[in-house]
């Protein structure tokens, strides 16, 4: 009971601080339930990048991982972007350091570079265009060259390759998301046996075998949209990080959702808590700061994506 009261009081303090500081909370679909519930907006990487540009707030409290908060900061040089826990670092983004990308570019001088938004800002600065899980296929097809260097996720590269005649060269060869690699075929077969009527809806960071068995493949917000559609049915096996289940159940309370794997958890996404959000609002720290030159180059690659993917 005492805990509940404490929690309610904290939420009230957060709401007051938001008003006082003209701040907005943006949260990714994998955030803890209570964090999603106090956010002004919850979405996928593309939604969040667009939302960060639309807001008239002075401060953005960004509840997601580092590359998402960096993207918001790159697109909003005049706003303060604060990430409640600086430890929220996406391990996939670490898999493509700028030096490795430079070496790949030298080996493929005629290829344009499309990078998944899940990358370091300094790697983005070397890219021709950025993509997200919502638009990877569209972006690859919109490029000018017949060979595309694509990184760091080899599973998203597999997804993009399905709708293009261009040659996609993954860089690094085996970049991946550790959380989505928890979702294996054995889990999927077992889940389908238990719920034979359920539609299989997965994220393109899943391994190729899981993608091939799915009824739908989409970004996290795309998955929510599909599950909300009447034609898709009312029972679903969900192949992504388990945080998405909160939004799915909230938006479609009459439908049934089963995670394919309950161990598909992204610990970095769970680092932001209400306590840390309150502190971040109070101190307006830790702020996301990116070197000016990197910021300007990376912005060009992100803006090219936003121009193509309207
Ligand atoms: P979405 O853009 O689909 O939300 O994906 C981001 C991500 O990190 C998935 O692991
Ligand atoms: Fe990165 Fe995977 Fe976590 Fe997404 S779920 S933020 S790709 S580690």
mmCIF file of C-alpha atoms and ligand atoms in Angstrom:
data_model
loop_
_atom_site.group_PDB
_atom_site.id
_atom_site.type_symbol
_atom_site.label_atom_id
_atom_site.label_comp_id
_atom_site.label_asym_id
_atom_site.label_seq_id
_atom_site.Cartn_x
_atom_site.Cartn_y
_atom_site.Cartn_z
ATOM 1 C CA UNK A 1 0.000 0.000 0.000
ATOM 2 C CA UNK A 2 2.814 2.345 1.038
ATOM 3 C CA UNK A 3 4.674 1.522 -2.211
ATOM 4 C CA UNK A 4 1.574 2.329 -4.261
ATOM 5 C CA UNK A 5 1.228 5.730 -2.565
ATOM 6 C CA UNK A 6 4.921 6.430 -3.143
ATOM 7 C CA UNK A 7 4.547 5.492 -6.815
ATOM 8 C CA UNK A 8 1.535 7.770 -7.283
ATOM 9 C CA UNK A 9 3.349 10.663 -5.637
ATOM 10 C CA UNK A 10 6.357 10.145 -7.904
ATOM 11 C CA UNK A 11 4.150 10.191 -10.989
ATOM 12 C CA UNK A 12 2.581 13.461 -9.741
ATOM 13 C CA UNK A 13 6.043 14.994 -9.240
ATOM 14 C CA UNK A 14 7.081 13.887 -12.747
ATOM 15 C CA UNK A 15 3.947 15.465 -14.242
ATOM 16 C CA UNK A 16 4.629 18.733 -12.377
ATOM 17 C CA UNK A 17 8.278 18.801 -13.471
ATOM 18 C CA UNK A 18 7.256 18.207 -17.084
ATOM 19 C CA UNK A 19 4.990 21.280 -16.959
ATOM 20 C CA UNK A 20 7.554 23.463 -15.165
ATOM 21 C CA UNK A 21 10.368 22.566 -17.567
ATOM 22 C CA UNK A 22 8.245 22.424 -20.744
ATOM 23 C CA UNK A 23 9.525 18.881 -21.189
ATOM 24 C CA UNK A 24 8.145 15.888 -23.037
ATOM 25 C CA UNK A 25 8.781 12.181 -22.394
ATOM 26 C CA UNK A 26 9.291 10.007 -25.463
ATOM 27 C CA UNK A 27 9.442 6.251 -24.896
ATOM 28 C CA UNK A 28 10.273 3.272 -27.070
ATOM 29 C CA UNK A 29 7.845 0.355 -27.339
ATOM 30 C CA UNK A 30 10.196 -1.842 -25.226
ATOM 31 C CA UNK A 31 10.196 0.425 -22.170
ATOM 32 C CA UNK A 32 8.886 -0.760 -18.806
ATOM 33 C CA UNK A 33 5.079 -0.578 -18.574
ATOM 34 C CA UNK A 34 5.109 2.284 -16.051
ATOM 35 C CA UNK A 35 7.482 4.291 -18.241
ATOM 36 C CA UNK A 36 5.295 3.797 -21.320
ATOM 37 C CA UNK A 37 2.319 4.910 -19.232
ATOM 38 C CA UNK A 38 3.799 8.301 -18.242
ATOM 39 C CA UNK A 39 5.172 9.100 -21.720
ATOM 40 C CA UNK A 40 3.545 11.649 -24.047
ATOM 41 C CA UNK A 41 4.368 9.354 -26.915
ATOM 42 C CA UNK A 42 5.378 5.689 -27.329
ATOM 43 C CA UNK A 43 6.676 4.390 -30.651
ATOM 44 C CA UNK A 44 9.294 2.689 -32.803
ATOM 45 C CA UNK A 45 12.595 4.276 -33.873
ATOM 46 C CA UNK A 46 11.094 6.022 -36.886
ATOM 47 C CA UNK A 47 8.046 7.348 -34.993
ATOM 48 C CA UNK A 48 10.304 8.644 -32.231
ATOM 49 C CA UNK A 49 12.671 10.438 -34.649
ATOM 50 C CA UNK A 50 9.697 12.150 -36.286
ATOM 51 C CA UNK A 51 8.047 12.984 -32.952
ATOM 52 C CA UNK A 52 11.279 14.514 -31.618
ATOM 53 C CA UNK A 53 11.251 16.884 -34.611
ATOM 54 C CA UNK A 54 7.595 17.858 -34.161
ATOM 55 C CA UNK A 55 7.668 18.793 -30.510
ATOM 56 C CA UNK A 56 7.607 22.400 -29.280
ATOM 57 C CA UNK A 57 8.987 21.336 -25.876
ATOM 58 C CA UNK A 58 12.393 22.677 -24.810
ATOM 59 C CA UNK A 59 13.550 19.394 -23.303
ATOM 60 C CA UNK A 60 13.071 15.824 -24.473
ATOM 61 C CA UNK A 61 13.410 13.094 -21.856
ATOM 62 C CA UNK A 62 14.254 10.165 -24.070
ATOM 63 C CA UNK A 63 13.448 6.715 -22.701
ATOM 64 C CA UNK A 64 15.110 4.412 -25.182
ATOM 65 C CA UNK A 65 18.659 3.333 -25.969
ATOM 66 C CA UNK A 66 21.619 5.560 -26.850
ATOM 67 C CA UNK A 67 21.289 5.597 -30.645
ATOM 68 C CA UNK A 68 17.632 6.661 -30.407
ATOM 69 C CA UNK A 69 18.382 9.554 -28.049
ATOM 70 C CA UNK A 70 21.341 10.531 -30.266
ATOM 71 C CA UNK A 71 19.080 10.577 -33.335
ATOM 72 C CA UNK A 72 16.672 12.901 -31.494
ATOM 73 C CA UNK A 73 19.607 15.165 -30.539
ATOM 74 C CA UNK A 74 21.032 15.172 -34.085
ATOM 75 C CA UNK A 75 17.666 16.215 -35.512
ATOM 76 C CA UNK A 76 17.132 18.868 -32.807
ATOM 77 C CA UNK A 77 20.374 20.769 -32.229
ATOM 78 C CA UNK A 78 18.492 23.546 -30.380
ATOM 79 C CA UNK A 79 16.760 21.258 -27.899
ATOM 80 C CA UNK A 80 18.061 19.562 -24.808
ATOM 81 C CA UNK A 81 17.840 15.770 -25.087
ATOM 82 C CA UNK A 82 18.219 13.945 -21.778
ATOM 83 C CA UNK A 83 18.566 10.165 -21.365
ATOM 84 C CA UNK A 84 17.660 9.072 -17.803
ATOM 85 C CA UNK A 85 20.275 6.281 -17.671
ATOM 86 C CA UNK A 86 23.408 6.703 -19.786
ATOM 87 C CA UNK A 87 24.048 2.966 -19.484
ATOM 88 C CA UNK A 88 21.211 2.264 -21.942
ATOM 89 C CA UNK A 89 23.622 1.313 -24.709
ATOM 90 C CA UNK A 90 22.411 -0.910 -27.564
ATOM 91 C CA UNK A 91 24.901 -3.782 -27.993
ATOM 92 C CA UNK A 92 24.083 -4.136 -31.683
ATOM 93 C CA UNK A 93 25.095 -0.530 -32.377
ATOM 94 C CA UNK A 94 28.510 -1.292 -30.855
ATOM 95 C CA UNK A 95 29.117 -3.999 -33.462
ATOM 96 C CA UNK A 96 30.016 -1.538 -36.228
ATOM 97 C CA UNK A 97 32.773 0.867 -35.157
ATOM 98 C CA UNK A 98 33.555 3.666 -37.647
ATOM 99 C CA UNK A 99 36.984 2.136 -38.415
ATOM 100 C CA UNK A 100 35.405 -1.155 -39.558
ATOM 101 C CA UNK A 101 32.934 0.712 -41.742
ATOM 102 C CA UNK A 102 35.743 2.738 -43.327
ATOM 103 C CA UNK A 103 37.583 -0.489 -44.180
ATOM 104 C CA UNK A 104 34.417 -1.958 -45.766
ATOM 105 C CA UNK A 105 33.905 1.241 -47.763
ATOM 106 C CA UNK A 106 37.464 0.980 -49.079
ATOM 107 C CA UNK A 107 36.818 -2.648 -50.118
ATOM 108 C CA UNK A 108 33.550 -1.649 -51.915
ATOM 109 C CA UNK A 109 34.243 1.814 -53.356
ATOM 110 C CA UNK A 110 31.222 1.705 -55.710
ATOM 111 C CA UNK A 111 28.651 0.786 -53.055
ATOM 112 C CA UNK A 112 26.430 3.226 -51.185
ATOM 113 C CA UNK A 113 26.178 2.705 -47.435
ATOM 114 C CA UNK A 114 22.801 2.185 -45.756
ATOM 115 C CA UNK A 115 23.038 1.935 -41.981
ATOM 116 C CA UNK A 116 20.368 0.740 -39.612
ATOM 117 C CA UNK A 117 19.549 3.536 -37.159
ATOM 118 C CA UNK A 118 20.926 1.160 -34.487
ATOM 119 C CA UNK A 119 24.473 2.481 -35.002
ATOM 120 C CA UNK A 120 26.940 4.834 -33.342
ATOM 121 C CA UNK A 121 26.710 8.512 -34.398
ATOM 122 C CA UNK A 122 30.291 8.395 -35.791
ATOM 123 C CA UNK A 123 29.347 5.471 -38.053
ATOM 124 C CA UNK A 124 26.179 7.275 -39.175
ATOM 125 C CA UNK A 125 28.421 10.179 -40.201
ATOM 126 C CA UNK A 126 30.017 7.853 -42.792
ATOM 127 C CA UNK A 127 26.714 6.582 -44.228
ATOM 128 C CA UNK A 128 24.860 7.688 -47.356
ATOM 129 C CA UNK A 129 21.492 6.969 -45.795
ATOM 130 C CA UNK A 130 19.982 5.632 -42.568
ATOM 131 C CA UNK A 131 17.072 3.214 -42.338
ATOM 132 C CA UNK A 132 14.915 1.777 -39.575
ATOM 133 C CA UNK A 133 13.149 -1.562 -39.336
ATOM 134 C CA UNK A 134 10.049 0.218 -40.701
ATOM 135 C CA UNK A 135 11.615 1.315 -43.979
ATOM 136 C CA UNK A 136 14.750 -0.796 -44.690
ATOM 137 C CA UNK A 137 13.291 -2.336 -47.858
ATOM 138 C CA UNK A 138 12.111 1.046 -49.183
ATOM 139 C CA UNK A 139 15.441 2.776 -48.465
ATOM 140 C CA UNK A 140 17.610 0.078 -50.067
ATOM 141 C CA UNK A 141 15.512 0.243 -53.238
ATOM 142 C CA UNK A 142 15.760 4.034 -53.347
ATOM 143 C CA UNK A 143 19.574 4.026 -53.410
ATOM 144 C CA UNK A 144 21.534 4.820 -56.588
ATOM 145 C CA UNK A 145 24.032 1.946 -56.661
ATOM 146 C CA UNK A 146 23.512 -1.762 -57.444
ATOM 147 C CA UNK A 147 25.599 -2.868 -54.455
ATOM 148 C CA UNK A 148 24.715 -1.673 -50.957
ATOM 149 C CA UNK A 149 26.862 -1.951 -47.861
ATOM 150 C CA UNK A 150 24.365 -2.585 -45.069
ATOM 151 C CA UNK A 151 24.954 -2.829 -41.328
ATOM 152 C CA UNK A 152 25.089 -3.769 -38.577
ATOM 153 C CA UNK A 153 22.143 -6.231 -38.485
ATOM 154 C CA UNK A 154 22.554 -9.210 -40.836
ATOM 155 C CA UNK A 155 18.947 -10.296 -40.135
ATOM 156 C CA UNK A 156 17.541 -6.938 -41.236
ATOM 157 C CA UNK A 157 19.855 -7.237 -44.274
ATOM 158 C CA UNK A 158 18.205 -10.615 -45.001
ATOM 159 C CA UNK A 159 14.766 -8.953 -44.761
ATOM 160 C CA UNK A 160 15.823 -6.091 -47.067
ATOM 161 C CA UNK A 161 17.344 -8.498 -49.605
ATOM 162 C CA UNK A 162 13.945 -10.142 -50.144
ATOM 163 C CA UNK A 163 12.486 -7.156 -52.012
ATOM 164 C CA UNK A 164 15.453 -5.954 -54.043
ATOM 165 C CA UNK A 165 17.602 -7.097 -56.960
ATOM 166 C CA UNK A 166 20.464 -5.045 -55.527
ATOM 167 C CA UNK A 167 23.333 -6.910 -53.909
ATOM 168 C CA UNK A 168 23.357 -6.306 -50.167
ATOM 169 C CA UNK A 169 26.720 -6.783 -48.465
ATOM 170 C CA UNK A 170 26.276 -7.056 -44.676
ATOM 171 C CA UNK A 171 28.860 -5.260 -42.573
ATOM 172 C CA UNK A 172 29.895 -6.784 -40.217
ATOM 173 C CA UNK A 173 29.030 -10.191 -41.636
ATOM 174 C CA UNK A 174 27.205 -11.404 -38.507
ATOM 175 C CA UNK A 175 25.892 -8.310 -36.698
ATOM 176 C CA UNK A 176 22.862 -9.126 -34.549
ATOM 177 C CA UNK A 177 20.606 -8.246 -31.648
ATOM 178 C CA UNK A 178 21.275 -10.523 -28.645
ATOM 179 C CA UNK A 179 17.663 -10.165 -27.436
ATOM 180 C CA UNK A 180 16.074 -11.173 -30.749
ATOM 181 C CA UNK A 181 18.490 -14.103 -30.991
ATOM 182 C CA UNK A 182 16.718 -15.552 -27.981
ATOM 183 C CA UNK A 183 13.778 -16.249 -30.306
ATOM 184 C CA UNK A 184 14.589 -19.634 -31.820
ATOM 185 C CA UNK A 185 12.674 -22.098 -34.020
ATOM 186 C CA UNK A 186 12.097 -24.565 -31.165
ATOM 187 C CA UNK A 187 10.197 -21.833 -29.241
ATOM 188 C CA UNK A 188 8.183 -20.904 -32.296
ATOM 189 C CA UNK A 189 7.175 -24.509 -33.065
ATOM 190 C CA UNK A 190 6.163 -25.070 -29.439
ATOM 191 C CA UNK A 191 4.149 -21.833 -29.310
ATOM 192 C CA UNK A 192 2.382 -22.641 -32.581
ATOM 193 C CA UNK A 193 1.480 -26.112 -31.298
ATOM 194 C CA UNK A 194 -0.014 -24.565 -28.186
ATOM 195 C CA UNK A 195 -1.903 -21.867 -30.151
ATOM 196 C CA UNK A 196 -2.487 -23.218 -33.672
ATOM 197 C CA UNK A 197 -4.916 -20.418 -34.677
ATOM 198 C CA UNK A 198 -2.547 -17.619 -33.705
ATOM 199 C CA UNK A 199 -0.900 -15.479 -36.399
ATOM 200 C CA UNK A 200 2.894 -15.187 -36.174
ATOM 201 C CA UNK A 201 4.040 -11.534 -36.074
ATOM 202 C CA UNK A 202 7.790 -10.920 -35.824
ATOM 203 C CA UNK A 203 10.416 -8.179 -35.979
ATOM 204 C CA UNK A 204 13.016 -8.271 -38.807
ATOM 205 C CA UNK A 205 15.832 -8.555 -36.223
ATOM 206 C CA UNK A 206 14.716 -12.192 -35.792
ATOM 207 C CA UNK A 207 16.775 -14.929 -37.447
ATOM 208 C CA UNK A 208 15.891 -15.851 -41.093
ATOM 209 C CA UNK A 209 14.193 -19.164 -40.149
ATOM 210 C CA UNK A 210 11.799 -17.342 -37.810
ATOM 211 C CA UNK A 211 11.149 -14.610 -40.402
ATOM 212 C CA UNK A 212 10.400 -17.263 -43.040
ATOM 213 C CA UNK A 213 7.804 -18.931 -40.811
ATOM 214 C CA UNK A 214 6.031 -15.646 -39.904
ATOM 215 C CA UNK A 215 2.705 -14.378 -41.222
ATOM 216 C CA UNK A 216 3.856 -10.780 -40.793
ATOM 217 C CA UNK A 217 7.224 -9.041 -40.392
ATOM 218 C CA UNK A 218 7.254 -5.405 -39.248
ATOM 219 C CA UNK A 219 8.832 -2.771 -37.018
ATOM 220 C CA UNK A 220 7.552 -2.677 -33.431
ATOM 221 C CA UNK A 221 4.898 -0.048 -34.231
ATOM 222 C CA UNK A 222 4.141 -1.907 -37.463
ATOM 223 C CA UNK A 223 3.520 -5.043 -35.381
ATOM 224 C CA UNK A 224 1.058 -3.102 -33.192
ATOM 225 C CA UNK A 225 -0.743 -1.789 -36.284
ATOM 226 C CA UNK A 226 -1.065 -5.290 -37.780
ATOM 227 C CA UNK A 227 -2.415 -6.774 -34.531
ATOM 228 C CA UNK A 228 -5.003 -3.975 -34.308
ATOM 229 C CA UNK A 229 -6.389 -4.820 -37.738
ATOM 230 C CA UNK A 230 -9.587 -6.875 -37.724
ATOM 231 C CA UNK A 231 -8.473 -9.044 -40.696
ATOM 232 C CA UNK A 232 -5.338 -10.192 -38.836
ATOM 233 C CA UNK A 233 -7.477 -12.069 -36.284
ATOM 234 C CA UNK A 234 -7.525 -12.028 -32.490
ATOM 235 C CA UNK A 235 -4.686 -14.291 -31.398
ATOM 236 C CA UNK A 236 -0.988 -13.634 -31.971
ATOM 237 C CA UNK A 237 2.454 -15.120 -31.361
ATOM 238 C CA UNK A 238 4.768 -12.165 -30.876
ATOM 239 C CA UNK A 239 8.415 -12.392 -31.939
ATOM 240 C CA UNK A 240 10.206 -9.419 -30.453
ATOM 241 C CA UNK A 241 11.350 -7.968 -27.127
ATOM 242 C CA UNK A 242 8.677 -8.655 -24.495
ATOM 243 C CA UNK A 243 8.103 -4.945 -23.672
ATOM 244 C CA UNK A 244 5.896 -4.659 -26.747
ATOM 245 C CA UNK A 245 3.302 -6.900 -25.059
ATOM 246 C CA UNK A 246 2.294 -4.041 -22.730
ATOM 247 C CA UNK A 247 1.316 -1.752 -25.610
ATOM 248 C CA UNK A 248 -0.366 -4.589 -27.505
ATOM 249 C CA UNK A 249 -2.524 -5.585 -24.517
ATOM 250 C CA UNK A 250 -3.354 -1.958 -23.771
ATOM 251 C CA UNK A 251 -4.440 -1.164 -27.332
ATOM 252 C CA UNK A 252 -6.256 -4.434 -28.036
ATOM 253 C CA UNK A 253 -7.471 -5.725 -24.625
ATOM 254 C CA UNK A 254 -9.854 -8.234 -26.178
ATOM 255 C CA UNK A 255 -7.188 -9.943 -28.269
ATOM 256 C CA UNK A 256 -4.694 -12.581 -27.061
ATOM 257 C CA UNK A 257 -0.926 -12.124 -27.284
ATOM 258 C CA UNK A 258 1.739 -14.736 -26.499
ATOM 259 C CA UNK A 259 5.476 -13.993 -26.578
ATOM 260 C CA UNK A 260 7.310 -16.617 -28.663
ATOM 261 C CA UNK A 261 10.160 -16.372 -26.146
ATOM 262 C CA UNK A 262 9.854 -14.890 -22.660
ATOM 263 C CA UNK A 263 13.645 -14.525 -22.517
ATOM 264 C CA UNK A 264 13.712 -11.991 -25.369
ATOM 265 C CA UNK A 265 14.440 -9.111 -23.010
ATOM 266 C CA UNK A 266 16.633 -6.106 -23.768
ATOM 267 C CA UNK A 267 18.188 -5.213 -20.377
ATOM 268 C CA UNK A 268 19.428 -1.872 -21.695
ATOM 269 C CA UNK A 269 15.880 -0.809 -22.601
ATOM 270 C CA UNK A 270 14.775 -1.554 -19.034
ATOM 271 C CA UNK A 271 17.340 0.725 -17.400
ATOM 272 C CA UNK A 272 15.069 3.762 -17.305
ATOM 273 C CA UNK A 273 12.912 3.776 -14.178
ATOM 274 C CA UNK A 274 10.447 6.349 -12.812
ATOM 275 C CA UNK A 275 13.015 7.276 -10.160
ATOM 276 C CA UNK A 276 15.701 7.992 -12.784
ATOM 277 C CA UNK A 277 13.210 9.892 -14.944
ATOM 278 C CA UNK A 278 12.309 12.155 -12.015
ATOM 279 C CA UNK A 279 16.000 12.840 -11.346
ATOM 280 C CA UNK A 280 16.668 13.478 -15.048
ATOM 281 C CA UNK A 281 13.824 16.004 -15.167
ATOM 282 C CA UNK A 282 15.005 17.729 -12.010
ATOM 283 C CA UNK A 283 18.653 18.031 -13.051
ATOM 284 C CA UNK A 284 18.090 18.085 -16.845
ATOM 285 C CA UNK A 285 20.930 15.606 -16.987
ATOM 286 C CA UNK A 286 22.535 13.431 -18.361
ATOM 287 C CA UNK A 287 22.321 15.368 -21.594
ATOM 288 C CA UNK A 288 23.104 13.743 -24.953
ATOM 289 C CA UNK A 289 26.052 15.610 -26.479
ATOM 290 C CA UNK A 290 27.545 14.830 -29.893
ATOM 291 C CA UNK A 291 30.538 16.413 -31.600
ATOM 292 C CA UNK A 292 29.401 19.111 -34.088
ATOM 293 C CA UNK A 293 31.097 17.691 -37.200
ATOM 294 C CA UNK A 294 29.753 14.160 -36.570
ATOM 295 C CA UNK A 295 26.339 15.609 -35.855
ATOM 296 C CA UNK A 296 26.167 17.506 -39.137
ATOM 297 C CA UNK A 297 27.294 14.566 -41.276
ATOM 298 C CA UNK A 298 24.999 12.110 -39.490
ATOM 299 C CA UNK A 299 22.076 14.525 -39.869
ATOM 300 C CA UNK A 300 22.444 14.472 -43.656
ATOM 301 C CA UNK A 301 22.134 10.666 -43.722
ATOM 302 C CA UNK A 302 19.099 10.715 -41.376
ATOM 303 C CA UNK A 303 17.410 13.511 -43.339
ATOM 304 C CA UNK A 304 17.887 11.570 -46.571
ATOM 305 C CA UNK A 305 15.962 8.704 -44.962
ATOM 306 C CA UNK A 306 13.172 11.043 -43.793
ATOM 307 C CA UNK A 307 12.974 12.526 -47.290
ATOM 308 C CA UNK A 308 12.617 9.089 -48.937
ATOM 309 C CA UNK A 309 10.335 7.572 -46.287
ATOM 310 C CA UNK A 310 7.515 10.088 -45.874
HETATM 311 P P1 LIG B 1 11.901 -0.570 -33.925
HETATM 312 O O1 LIG B 1 12.347 0.652 -34.663
HETATM 313 O O2 LIG B 1 11.131 -1.520 -34.782
HETATM 314 O O3 LIG B 1 11.144 -0.201 -32.695
HETATM 315 O O4 LIG B 1 13.173 -1.395 -33.511
HETATM 316 C C1 LIG B 1 14.170 -0.873 -32.697
HETATM 317 C C2 LIG B 1 14.935 -1.908 -32.034
HETATM 318 O O5 LIG B 1 15.936 -1.652 -31.438
HETATM 319 C C3 LIG B 1 14.467 -3.251 -32.125
HETATM 320 O O6 LIG B 1 15.281 -4.069 -31.382
HETATM 321 FE FE1 LIG B 2 19.556 -3.031 -29.453
HETATM 322 FE FE2 LIG B 2 18.375 -5.413 -29.597
HETATM 323 FE FE3 LIG B 2 17.969 -3.859 -27.497
HETATM 324 FE FE4 LIG B 2 16.919 -3.253 -29.905
HETATM 325 S S1 LIG B 2 16.420 -5.001 -28.597
HETATM 326 S S2 LIG B 2 17.933 -1.851 -28.493
HETATM 327 S S3 LIG B 2 18.612 -3.930 -31.230
HETATM 328 S S4 LIG B 2 19.912 -4.781 -28.124
#
